Every structure is written in structure tokens, then in C-alpha cells.
Coordinates of C-alpha atoms in Angstrom, one line a residue:
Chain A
X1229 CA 12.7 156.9 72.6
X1230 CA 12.7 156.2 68.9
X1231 CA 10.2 153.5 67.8
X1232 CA 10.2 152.1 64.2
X1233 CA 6.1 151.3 63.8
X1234 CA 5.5 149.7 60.5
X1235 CA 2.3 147.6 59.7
X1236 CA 0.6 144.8 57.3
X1237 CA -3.3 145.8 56.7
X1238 CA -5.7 142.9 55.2
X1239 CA -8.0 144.5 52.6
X1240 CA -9.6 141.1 51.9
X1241 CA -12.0 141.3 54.9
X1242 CA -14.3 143.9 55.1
X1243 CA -13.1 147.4 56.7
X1244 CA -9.6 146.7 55.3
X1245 CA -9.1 150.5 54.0
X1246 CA -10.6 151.9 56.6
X1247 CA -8.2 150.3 59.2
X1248 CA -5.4 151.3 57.4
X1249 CA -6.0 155.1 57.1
X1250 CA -6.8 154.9 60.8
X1251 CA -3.7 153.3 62.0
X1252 CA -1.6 156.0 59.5
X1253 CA -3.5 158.6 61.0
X1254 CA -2.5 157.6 64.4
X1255 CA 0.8 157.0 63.7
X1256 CA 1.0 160.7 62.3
X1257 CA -0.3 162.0 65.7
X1258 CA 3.1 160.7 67.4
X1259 CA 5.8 160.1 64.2
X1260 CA 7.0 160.5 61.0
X1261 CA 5.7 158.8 57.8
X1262 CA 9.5 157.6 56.2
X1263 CA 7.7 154.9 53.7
X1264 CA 4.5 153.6 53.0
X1265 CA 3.3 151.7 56.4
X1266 CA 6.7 152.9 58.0
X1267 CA 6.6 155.6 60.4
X1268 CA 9.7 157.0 63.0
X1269 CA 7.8 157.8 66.2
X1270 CA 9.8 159.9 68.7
X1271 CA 7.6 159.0 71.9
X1272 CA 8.1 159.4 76.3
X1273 CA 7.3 156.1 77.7
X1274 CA 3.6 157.7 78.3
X1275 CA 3.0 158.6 74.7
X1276 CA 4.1 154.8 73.8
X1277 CA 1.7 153.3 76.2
X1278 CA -1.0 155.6 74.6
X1279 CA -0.1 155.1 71.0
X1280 CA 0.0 151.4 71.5
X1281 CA -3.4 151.3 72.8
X1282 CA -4.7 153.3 70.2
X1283 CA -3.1 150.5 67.3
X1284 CA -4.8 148.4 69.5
X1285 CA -8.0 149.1 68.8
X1286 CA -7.3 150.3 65.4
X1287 CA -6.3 147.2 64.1
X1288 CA -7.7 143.1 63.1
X1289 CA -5.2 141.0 65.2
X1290 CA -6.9 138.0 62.9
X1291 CA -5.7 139.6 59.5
X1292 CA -3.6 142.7 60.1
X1293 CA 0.1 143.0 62.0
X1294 CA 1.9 145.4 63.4
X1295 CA 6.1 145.6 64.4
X1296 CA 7.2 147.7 66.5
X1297 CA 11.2 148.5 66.5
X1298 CA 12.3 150.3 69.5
X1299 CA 15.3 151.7 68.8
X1300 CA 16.0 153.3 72.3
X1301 CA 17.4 156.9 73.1
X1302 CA 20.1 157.4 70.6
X1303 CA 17.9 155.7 67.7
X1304 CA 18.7 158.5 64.9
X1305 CA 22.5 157.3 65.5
X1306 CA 21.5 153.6 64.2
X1307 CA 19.2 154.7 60.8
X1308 CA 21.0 155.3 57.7
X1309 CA 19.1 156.1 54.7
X1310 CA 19.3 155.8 50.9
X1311 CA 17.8 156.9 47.9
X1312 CA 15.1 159.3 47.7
X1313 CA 12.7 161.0 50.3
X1314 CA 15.6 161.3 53.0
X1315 CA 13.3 161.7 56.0
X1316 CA 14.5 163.9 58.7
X1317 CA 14.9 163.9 62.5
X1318 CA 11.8 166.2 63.9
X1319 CA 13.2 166.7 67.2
X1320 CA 16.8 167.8 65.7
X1321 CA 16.8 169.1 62.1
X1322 CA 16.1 172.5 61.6
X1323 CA 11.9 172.7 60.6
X1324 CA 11.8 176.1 57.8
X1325 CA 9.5 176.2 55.8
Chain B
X185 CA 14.8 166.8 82.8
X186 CA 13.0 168.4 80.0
X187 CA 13.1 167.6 76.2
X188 CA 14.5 169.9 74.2
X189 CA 11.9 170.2 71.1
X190 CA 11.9 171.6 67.7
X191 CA 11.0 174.6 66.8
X192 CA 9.0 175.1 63.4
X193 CA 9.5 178.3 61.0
X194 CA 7.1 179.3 58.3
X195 CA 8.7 181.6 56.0
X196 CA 6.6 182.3 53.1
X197 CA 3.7 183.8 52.9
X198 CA 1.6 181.1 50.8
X199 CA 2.0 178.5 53.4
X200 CA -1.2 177.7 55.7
X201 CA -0.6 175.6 58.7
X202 CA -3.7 173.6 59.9
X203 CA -4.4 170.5 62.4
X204 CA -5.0 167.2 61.5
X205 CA -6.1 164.9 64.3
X206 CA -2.8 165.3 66.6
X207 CA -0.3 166.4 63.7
X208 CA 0.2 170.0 62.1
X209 CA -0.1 170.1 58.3
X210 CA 2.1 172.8 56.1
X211 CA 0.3 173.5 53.0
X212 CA 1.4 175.2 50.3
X213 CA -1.6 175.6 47.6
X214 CA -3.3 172.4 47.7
X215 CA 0.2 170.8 48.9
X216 CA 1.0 169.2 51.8
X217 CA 4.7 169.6 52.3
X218 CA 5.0 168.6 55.6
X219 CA 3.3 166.7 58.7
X220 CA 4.6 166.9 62.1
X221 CA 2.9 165.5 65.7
X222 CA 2.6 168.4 67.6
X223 CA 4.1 167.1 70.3
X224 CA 8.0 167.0 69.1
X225 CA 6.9 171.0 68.7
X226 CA 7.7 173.7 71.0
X227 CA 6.8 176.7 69.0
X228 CA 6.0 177.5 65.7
X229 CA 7.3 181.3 64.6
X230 CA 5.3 182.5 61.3
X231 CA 7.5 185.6 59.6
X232 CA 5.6 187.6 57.2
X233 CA 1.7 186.1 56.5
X234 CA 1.9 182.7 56.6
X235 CA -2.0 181.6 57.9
X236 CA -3.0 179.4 60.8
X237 CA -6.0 178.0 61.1
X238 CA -8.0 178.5 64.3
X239 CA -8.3 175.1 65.3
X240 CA -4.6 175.0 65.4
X241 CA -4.6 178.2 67.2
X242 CA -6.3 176.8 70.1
X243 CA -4.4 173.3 70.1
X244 CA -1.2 175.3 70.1
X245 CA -2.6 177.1 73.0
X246 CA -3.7 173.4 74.5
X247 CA 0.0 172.0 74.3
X248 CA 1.7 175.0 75.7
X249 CA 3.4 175.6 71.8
X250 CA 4.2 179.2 71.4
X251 CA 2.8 180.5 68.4
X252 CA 3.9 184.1 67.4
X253 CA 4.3 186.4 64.3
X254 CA 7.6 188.4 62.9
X255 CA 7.7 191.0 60.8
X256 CA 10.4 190.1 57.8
X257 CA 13.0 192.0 59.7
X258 CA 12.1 189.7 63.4
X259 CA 10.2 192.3 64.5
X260 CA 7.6 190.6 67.2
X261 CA 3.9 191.1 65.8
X262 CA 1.7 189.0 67.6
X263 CA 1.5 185.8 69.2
X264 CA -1.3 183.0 71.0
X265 CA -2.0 183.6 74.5
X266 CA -4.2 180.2 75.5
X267 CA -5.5 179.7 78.8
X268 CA -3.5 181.4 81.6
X269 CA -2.0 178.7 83.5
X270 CA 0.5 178.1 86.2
X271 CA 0.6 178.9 89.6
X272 CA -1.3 182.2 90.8
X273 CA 0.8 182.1 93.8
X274 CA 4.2 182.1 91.9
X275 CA 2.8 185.2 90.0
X276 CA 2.1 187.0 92.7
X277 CA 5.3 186.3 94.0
X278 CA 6.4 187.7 91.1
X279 CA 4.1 190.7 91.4
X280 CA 5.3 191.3 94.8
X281 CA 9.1 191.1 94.4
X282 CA 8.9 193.4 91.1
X283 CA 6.8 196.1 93.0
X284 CA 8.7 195.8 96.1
X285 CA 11.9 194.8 95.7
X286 CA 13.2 194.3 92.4
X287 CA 16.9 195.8 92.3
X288 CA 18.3 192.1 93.9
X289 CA 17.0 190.3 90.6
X290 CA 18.1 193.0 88.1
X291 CA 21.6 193.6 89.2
X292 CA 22.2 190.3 89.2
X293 CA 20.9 190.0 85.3
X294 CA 22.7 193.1 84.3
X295 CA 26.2 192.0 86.1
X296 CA 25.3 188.5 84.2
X297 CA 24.9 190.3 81.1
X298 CA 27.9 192.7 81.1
X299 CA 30.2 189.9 82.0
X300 CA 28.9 187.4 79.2
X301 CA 30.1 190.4 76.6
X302 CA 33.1 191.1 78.6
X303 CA 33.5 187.3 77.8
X304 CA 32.9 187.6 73.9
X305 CA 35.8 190.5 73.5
X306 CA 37.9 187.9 75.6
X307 CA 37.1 185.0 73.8
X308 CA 38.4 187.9 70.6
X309 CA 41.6 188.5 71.9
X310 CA 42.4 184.8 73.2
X311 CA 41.9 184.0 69.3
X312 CA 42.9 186.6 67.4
X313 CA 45.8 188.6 69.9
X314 CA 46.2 191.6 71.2
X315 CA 43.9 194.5 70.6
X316 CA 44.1 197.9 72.2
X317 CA 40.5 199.4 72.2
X318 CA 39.1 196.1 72.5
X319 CA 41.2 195.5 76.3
X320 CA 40.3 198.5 77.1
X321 CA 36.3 198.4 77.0
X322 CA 37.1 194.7 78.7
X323 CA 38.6 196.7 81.4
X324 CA 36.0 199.3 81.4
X325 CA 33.2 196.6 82.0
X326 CA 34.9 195.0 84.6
X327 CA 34.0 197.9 86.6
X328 CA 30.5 198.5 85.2
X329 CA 30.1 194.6 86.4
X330 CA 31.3 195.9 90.0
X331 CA 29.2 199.2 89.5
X332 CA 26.2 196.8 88.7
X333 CA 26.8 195.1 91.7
X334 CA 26.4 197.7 93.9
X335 CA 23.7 199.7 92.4
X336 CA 20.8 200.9 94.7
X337 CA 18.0 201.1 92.3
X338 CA 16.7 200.1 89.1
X339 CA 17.3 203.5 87.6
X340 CA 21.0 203.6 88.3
X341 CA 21.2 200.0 87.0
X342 CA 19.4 201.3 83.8
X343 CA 22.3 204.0 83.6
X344 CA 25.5 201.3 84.3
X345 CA 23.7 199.0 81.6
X346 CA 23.5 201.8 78.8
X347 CA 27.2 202.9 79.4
X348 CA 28.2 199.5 79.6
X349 CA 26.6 198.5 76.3
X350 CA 27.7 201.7 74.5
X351 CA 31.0 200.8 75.3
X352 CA 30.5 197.0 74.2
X353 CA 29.2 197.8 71.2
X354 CA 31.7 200.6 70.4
X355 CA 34.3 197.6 69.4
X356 CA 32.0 195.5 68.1
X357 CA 33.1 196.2 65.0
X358 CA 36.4 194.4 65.7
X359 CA 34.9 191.2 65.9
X360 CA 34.6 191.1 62.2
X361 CA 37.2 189.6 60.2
X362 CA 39.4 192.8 59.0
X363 CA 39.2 191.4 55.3
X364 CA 35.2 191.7 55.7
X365 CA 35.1 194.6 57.7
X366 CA 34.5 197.1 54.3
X367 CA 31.3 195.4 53.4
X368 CA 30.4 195.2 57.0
X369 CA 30.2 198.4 59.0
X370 CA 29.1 198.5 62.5
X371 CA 28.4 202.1 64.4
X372 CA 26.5 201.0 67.1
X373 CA 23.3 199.7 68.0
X374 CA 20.2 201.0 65.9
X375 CA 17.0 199.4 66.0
X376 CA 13.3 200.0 64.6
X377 CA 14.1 199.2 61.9
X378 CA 18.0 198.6 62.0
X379 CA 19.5 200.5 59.8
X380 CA 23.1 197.9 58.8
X381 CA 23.3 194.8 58.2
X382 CA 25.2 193.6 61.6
X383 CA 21.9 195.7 63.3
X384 CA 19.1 193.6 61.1
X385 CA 21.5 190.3 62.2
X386 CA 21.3 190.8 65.9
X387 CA 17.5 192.4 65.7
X388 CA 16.4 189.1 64.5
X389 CA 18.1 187.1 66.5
X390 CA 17.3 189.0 70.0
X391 CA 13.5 188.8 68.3
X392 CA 14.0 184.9 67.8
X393 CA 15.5 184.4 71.0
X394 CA 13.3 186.5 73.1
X395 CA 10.2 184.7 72.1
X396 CA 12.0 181.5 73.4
X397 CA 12.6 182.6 76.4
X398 CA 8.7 184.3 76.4
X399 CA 7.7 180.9 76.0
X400 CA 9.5 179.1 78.5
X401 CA 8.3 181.7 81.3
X402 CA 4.9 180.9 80.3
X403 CA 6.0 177.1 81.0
X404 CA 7.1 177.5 84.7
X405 CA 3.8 179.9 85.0
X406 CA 5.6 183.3 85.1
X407 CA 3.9 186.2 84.2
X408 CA 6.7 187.3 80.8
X409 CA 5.0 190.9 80.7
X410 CA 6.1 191.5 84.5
X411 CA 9.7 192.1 84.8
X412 CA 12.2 193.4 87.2
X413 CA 14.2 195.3 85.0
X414 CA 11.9 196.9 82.4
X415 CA 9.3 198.5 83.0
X416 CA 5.4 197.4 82.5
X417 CA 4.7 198.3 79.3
X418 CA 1.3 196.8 77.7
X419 CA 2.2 194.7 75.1
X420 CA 5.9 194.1 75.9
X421 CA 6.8 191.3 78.0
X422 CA 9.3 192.9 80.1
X423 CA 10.2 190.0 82.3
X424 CA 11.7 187.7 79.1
X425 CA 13.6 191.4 78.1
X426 CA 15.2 191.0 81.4
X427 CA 16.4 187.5 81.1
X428 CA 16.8 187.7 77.5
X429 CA 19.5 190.2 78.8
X430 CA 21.4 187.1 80.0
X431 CA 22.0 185.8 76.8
X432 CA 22.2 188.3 73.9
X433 CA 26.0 188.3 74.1
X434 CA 26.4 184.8 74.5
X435 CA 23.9 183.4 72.0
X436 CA 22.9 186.1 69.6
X437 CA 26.0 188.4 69.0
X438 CA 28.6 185.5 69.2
X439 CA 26.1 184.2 66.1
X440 CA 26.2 187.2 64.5
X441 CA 29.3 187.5 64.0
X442 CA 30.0 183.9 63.8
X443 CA 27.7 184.0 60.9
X444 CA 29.9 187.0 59.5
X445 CA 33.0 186.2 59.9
X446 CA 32.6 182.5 58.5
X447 CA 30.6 183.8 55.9
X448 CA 27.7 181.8 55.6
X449 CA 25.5 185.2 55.4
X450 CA 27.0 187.5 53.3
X451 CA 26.7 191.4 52.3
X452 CA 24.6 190.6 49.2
X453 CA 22.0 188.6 51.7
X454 CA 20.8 191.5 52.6
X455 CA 18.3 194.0 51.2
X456 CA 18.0 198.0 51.8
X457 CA 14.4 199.7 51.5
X458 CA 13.2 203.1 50.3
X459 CA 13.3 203.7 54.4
X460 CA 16.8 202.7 55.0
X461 CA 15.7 199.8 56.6
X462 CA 17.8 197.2 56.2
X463 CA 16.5 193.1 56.0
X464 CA 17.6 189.9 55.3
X465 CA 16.9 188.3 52.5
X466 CA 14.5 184.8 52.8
X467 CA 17.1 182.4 51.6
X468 CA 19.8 184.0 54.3
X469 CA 17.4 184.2 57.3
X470 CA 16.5 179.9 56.3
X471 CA 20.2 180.0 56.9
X472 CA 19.9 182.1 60.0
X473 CA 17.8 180.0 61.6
X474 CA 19.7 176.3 60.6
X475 CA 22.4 177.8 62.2
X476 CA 20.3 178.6 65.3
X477 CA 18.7 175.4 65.2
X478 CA 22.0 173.5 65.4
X479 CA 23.5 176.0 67.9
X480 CA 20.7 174.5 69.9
X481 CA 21.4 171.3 70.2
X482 CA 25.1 172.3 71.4
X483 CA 25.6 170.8 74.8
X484 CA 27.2 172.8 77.8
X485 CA 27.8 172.5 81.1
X486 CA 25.3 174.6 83.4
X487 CA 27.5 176.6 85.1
X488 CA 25.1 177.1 88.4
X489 CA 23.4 173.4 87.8
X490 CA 26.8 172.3 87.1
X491 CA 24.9 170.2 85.1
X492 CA 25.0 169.0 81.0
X493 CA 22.7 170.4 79.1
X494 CA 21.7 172.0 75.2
X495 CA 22.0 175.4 74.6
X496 CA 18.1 175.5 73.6
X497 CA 16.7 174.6 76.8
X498 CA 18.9 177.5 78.8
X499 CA 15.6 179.8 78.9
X500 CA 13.8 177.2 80.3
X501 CA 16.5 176.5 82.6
X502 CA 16.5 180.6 83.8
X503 CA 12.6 180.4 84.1
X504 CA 12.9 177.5 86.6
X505 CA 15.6 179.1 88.5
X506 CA 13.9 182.0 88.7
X507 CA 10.8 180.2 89.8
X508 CA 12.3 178.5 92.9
X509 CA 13.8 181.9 93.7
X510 CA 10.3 183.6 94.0
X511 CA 9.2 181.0 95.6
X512 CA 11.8 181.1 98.0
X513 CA 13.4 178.0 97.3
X514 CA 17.0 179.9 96.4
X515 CA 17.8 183.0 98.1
X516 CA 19.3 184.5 95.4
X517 CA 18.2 184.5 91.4
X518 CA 21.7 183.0 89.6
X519 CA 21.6 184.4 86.6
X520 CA 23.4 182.4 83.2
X521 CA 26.9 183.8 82.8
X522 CA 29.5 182.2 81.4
X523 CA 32.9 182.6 84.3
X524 CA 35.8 182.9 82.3

């Protein structure tokens, strides 16, 4: 399923750059980065549970947020985007380099 | 059922591919051009030098992604065998039936293969009318399918596949549009290196396609070196020849000329050495493998699992099937042919 993970990162406590390249670099492990602090993750039910665990513990529930979007099965179908840096479906478009 | 995943090609021979935490990182120079999770990856396939790093090289090996090499023209160089894993007792199986008894599993991939090209000069004539030659090799393989069928050993297979191919590929030719038919010229199969353009086509799609089906033997826990078909050789995985057999006709020739006739590769894509080796060009072959890519995602009806499914996860759909027959869990291996 196609989940929509953006994310809010306090840099007014202490740690606050620290957090937020961690939780980017988790989200990279599972998704897509389409904007700054907005990633397309294309996770099984097991790789959710596991990527939610790890924001878990990535982040300051007192200071930071997260959303998460779930956009179910057919979530490329409901994404339209405009402007530059088209992002691109990983599990469909055609990956040469 | 299982996700059908992307597959990621490298083309040029600046780019070096390295792991990040979970993620694969294309660089180009100090670029990073892309990052994917390794997990929406099935395989990556490097053509030319493209570099690896090692740690990637083992994580590959870790989550079951093929990683192999082509030559420019798809020839197969080299690829990443990880941990041997699987099921010992399904590879002996395998072992056993190939020593013992392997004419049951290859007629049945060369009657699968003869028809599915029987089916591609139909599938001409249904569109484009009438043709002479072209019926008549359809009739000719109709009985090398029946000949197939009642061979007695692998060698006498080997001999109905070779006249049936010859005689396949002696039309071939009239699958391409008659208006394109000057700049393309067919005259038969010729390989290492191919020596026409229609040849470098089809060797680089057979190459493409083969190491997908390679890859999704190793996923059941076949042994791909051990076939039924062709013989052991070291270095040539003999079992994914066999069921690549299954599908050249459906998936890579109907391309080829697909490609051809609709002219989305044309003459001037491709190149001729000093050797008369002929290759495709690097903005054509991106263009080869788009068109492969979505050809993928196509979805058919399985016509033994009677089942929907993309065209991409066939090989791994074959290796499974052939699984539980080894196992003994289907008396007979039903291989992927296409009825009508």
C-alpha cells in the first residue's frame, strides 16, 4: 500500500537536526523523497509496522509531528503532480539510468 | 501472491551504485541522481562498467535482488550469487528428475515453445491476411508440436526444436512491415555477436529476459544451472535456458518486431563494428527497456492458473509450477503457452 509520510521537526530543542536527518533517512529505506519532509512509501503491511516503529523512536512526540496518508492499494491513481521534480512511481516506471 | 517489483538498469559506464542504510544510491561523479529502497527492487542489470560497491553486492545478495552484468550488446557477463538458499530437497529433486528422467519436462517446454511461435505467425495473418509461406511453416510446426510430443529422448527433442525454429525463423522476416522491410533484413538467427539488427534486438532481449527468469528460479530455490533440456555446462544456467524457451516467442520476438514495425527503434539506432557486430545504440536500448518495463506490467490471464496476473511475474510463476511438480505436488510440469 501507498503511504504519504510527511513530517514537522523542532530545531528549537536540542537534537533538532539530528532527528530530522534520521527520520529522512528512514523514510529513504522504505520510500521516495517527492518534497522536502514528504516521502511516497510503497510498503506490505509488515514493512509499515516496522517503518512506524522506527519513526517512533526517531522522533520528539513533545516538539516534532508526523502524518501519515495511507492512500491504499491503487494510491498512484489518486496523486497528480505539478511543476517541477515530477517524482515517479518505483514499483512501475521504467528505473534506466 | 507475489509483488511484481521494479527492475533497475544502469547504462552508463560513470555511474556507481552504493548502499545507504536500506536505499541504493546512483551516483554519477559526485551526483546522486537517484535513491531507491531496495526493497521495491528485484534486480538491478549493470550494461557496460557501471561499479557496485561491495556492500551493495552483499545486500543485493541478502534481499534475493539479482545483480548481473551485460555486455553493450546483452551479452550475460557476470552476476551475484549470495548465500545458496532454498530447499536442498527440491534441488535434489531436481537433480534426480534431470539425471533420470528429464524427456517429460523438456517436451513439454519445447511443444510450449513451438506452439507460442506457431501463435505469433497466427496472430500475423489474423492482422495482416493471408500469407503463403508464412501458413505454411504454421502448418509445418503443428506437426513438430505433435513430433515434440512424442519424442523419446532429449536428443531427438533437440533435433525437432532446431527444425522447428529454422523453419520459424525462415518467415520471420514477414513480420516486418513491407515498407520497413529494406532497412530491416532478417536471414535467420545469428548470435555471438549478432550480426543484423533484428539479431542484436532479440539477443538482448532473450539476455534481459533470461536473467529474469535466472532470478526467479533462484526464488523458489531451483538450482538455474541444472536443466532438463540443455546440457550442464559450467557457467550457463541451463535450467532458465529451458524455461526461457517458453517465452522467447511470446515476449521477446513479438517485442522485437513490435518495436520494428511501430518504429520506436529505428535502422539508424543501431551501430556496426570493425567485427560486423552489430549493437544498439544507448539511447535505443533506454527505449528497449521502457518498452519492456511497461510490457511488464501488462495483465493476462494465466492460462494454467487461470488466474490474472502481469506479464513480469510469468518466470516466477513457471519457477513455482515447476517447483510443485518436482516436488510432486503436479504430475505433470505445465509449461506457459498461449492456446490459440
Amino acid at each position: 500500500m501507498l503511504v504519504l509520510i510527511t513530517y514537522d521537526v523542532s530545531f528549537d530543542t536540542e537534537g533538532g537536526k539530528r532527528r530530522l536527518r534520521n527520520i529522512a533517512k528512514i523514510c529513504q529505506d522504505y520510500g521516495i523523497r517527492v518534497q522536502y519532509s514528504v516521502f511516497e512509501c510503497d510498503v506490505t503491511p509488515a514493512q509499515w509496522v516496522e517503518l512506524k516503529e522506527q519513526l517512533f523512536a526517531a522522533y520528539d512526540p513533545e516538539v516534532d509531528s508526523l502524518r501519515f496518508y495511507k492512500l491504499g492499494k491503487n494510491g498512484q491513481n489518486k496523486i497528480e503532480h505539478f511543476g517541477a521534480k515530477a517524482s515517479f512511481d518505483v514499483f512501475k516506471s521504467p528505473l534506466i539510468i | 501472491m507475489k509483488k511484481l517489483q521494479n527492475v533497475l538498469y544502469l547504462t552508463r559506464d560513470s555511474l556507481y551504485a552504493h548502499k545507504e542504510r536500506e536505499a541504493i544510491v546512483i551516483k554519477e561523479e559526485q551526483n546522486t541522481l537517484q535513491k531507491i529502497p531496495i526493497h521495491s527492487i528485484a534486480a538491478i542489470y549493470c550494461f557496460g562498467q557501471a561499479k557496485v560497491s561491495p556492500g551493495l553486492m552483499a545486500h543485493c545478495s541478502e534481499n534475493d535482488v539479482n545483480l548481473a552484468w551485460f555486455d553493450l550488446f546483452g551479452r550475460f557477463q557476470a552476476r551475484i550469487q549470495g548465500r545458496q538458499s532454498g530447499n536442498v530437497l527440491l534441488r535434489r529433486a531436481q537433480y534426480r528428475i534431470s539425471d533420470n528422467n528429464p524427456v517429460d519436462i523438456a517436451k513439454n517446454i519445447i511443444a510450449a515453445k513451438i506452439q507460442n511461435g506457431r501463435n505469433v505467425l497466427q496472430r500475423h495473418i489474423r492482422n495482416n491476411g493471408d500469407n503463403e509461406e508464412v501458413s505454411r511453416v504454421i502448418g509445418a510446426l503443428r506437426f513438430s508440436i505433435e513430433q515434440a510430443g512424442n519424442a523419446k529422448s532429449v536428443e531427438q527433442l533437440r533435433g525437432i526444436e532446431g527444425e522447428a525454429a529454422a523453419q520459424y525463423f525462415s518467415v520471420f522476416q514477414h513480420l516486418i512491415k513491407p515498407s520497413l522491410q529494406d532497412e530491416f533484413v532478417f536471414n535467420g538467427r545469428n548470435r555471438r555477436p549478432p550480426r543484423d539488427a533484428i539479431n542484436a534486438l532479440l539477443s538482448l532481449l532473450y539476455a534481459v529476459i533470461g536473467q529474469d527468469v535466472s532470478g526467479a528460479l533462484n526464488a523458489v530455490g531451483l538450482d538455474p544451472q541444472v536443466g532438463f533440456l540443455h546440457a550442464d555446462r559450467p557457467g550457463r544456467d541451463s535450467l532458465a535456458q529451458d524455461i526461457l524457451e517458453e517465452f522467447r516467442a511470446y515476449l521477446a520476438d513479438r517485442m522485437a518486431v513490435s518495436l520494428i514495425n511501430k518504429q520506436q527503434i529505428k535502422a539508424r539506432d543501431f551501430e556496426t563494428e570493425a567485427s560486423g557486430a552489430v549493437k544498439l545504440k544507448e539511447e535505443a536500448r533506454k527505449a528497449l527497456y521502457a518498452a519492456w518495463q511497461q510490457r511488464k506490467q501488462e495483465v493476462i490471464l494465466h492460462p494454467f492458473l487461470n488466474e490474472k496476473v502481469e506479464i513480469g511475474l510469468l518466470p516466477h510463476i513457471q519457477a513455482m509450477l515447476l517447483a510443485r511438480h518436482l516436488r510432486g505436488d503436479l504430475q505433470q510440469y505445465p509449461p506457459f503457452y498461449i492456446a490459440k
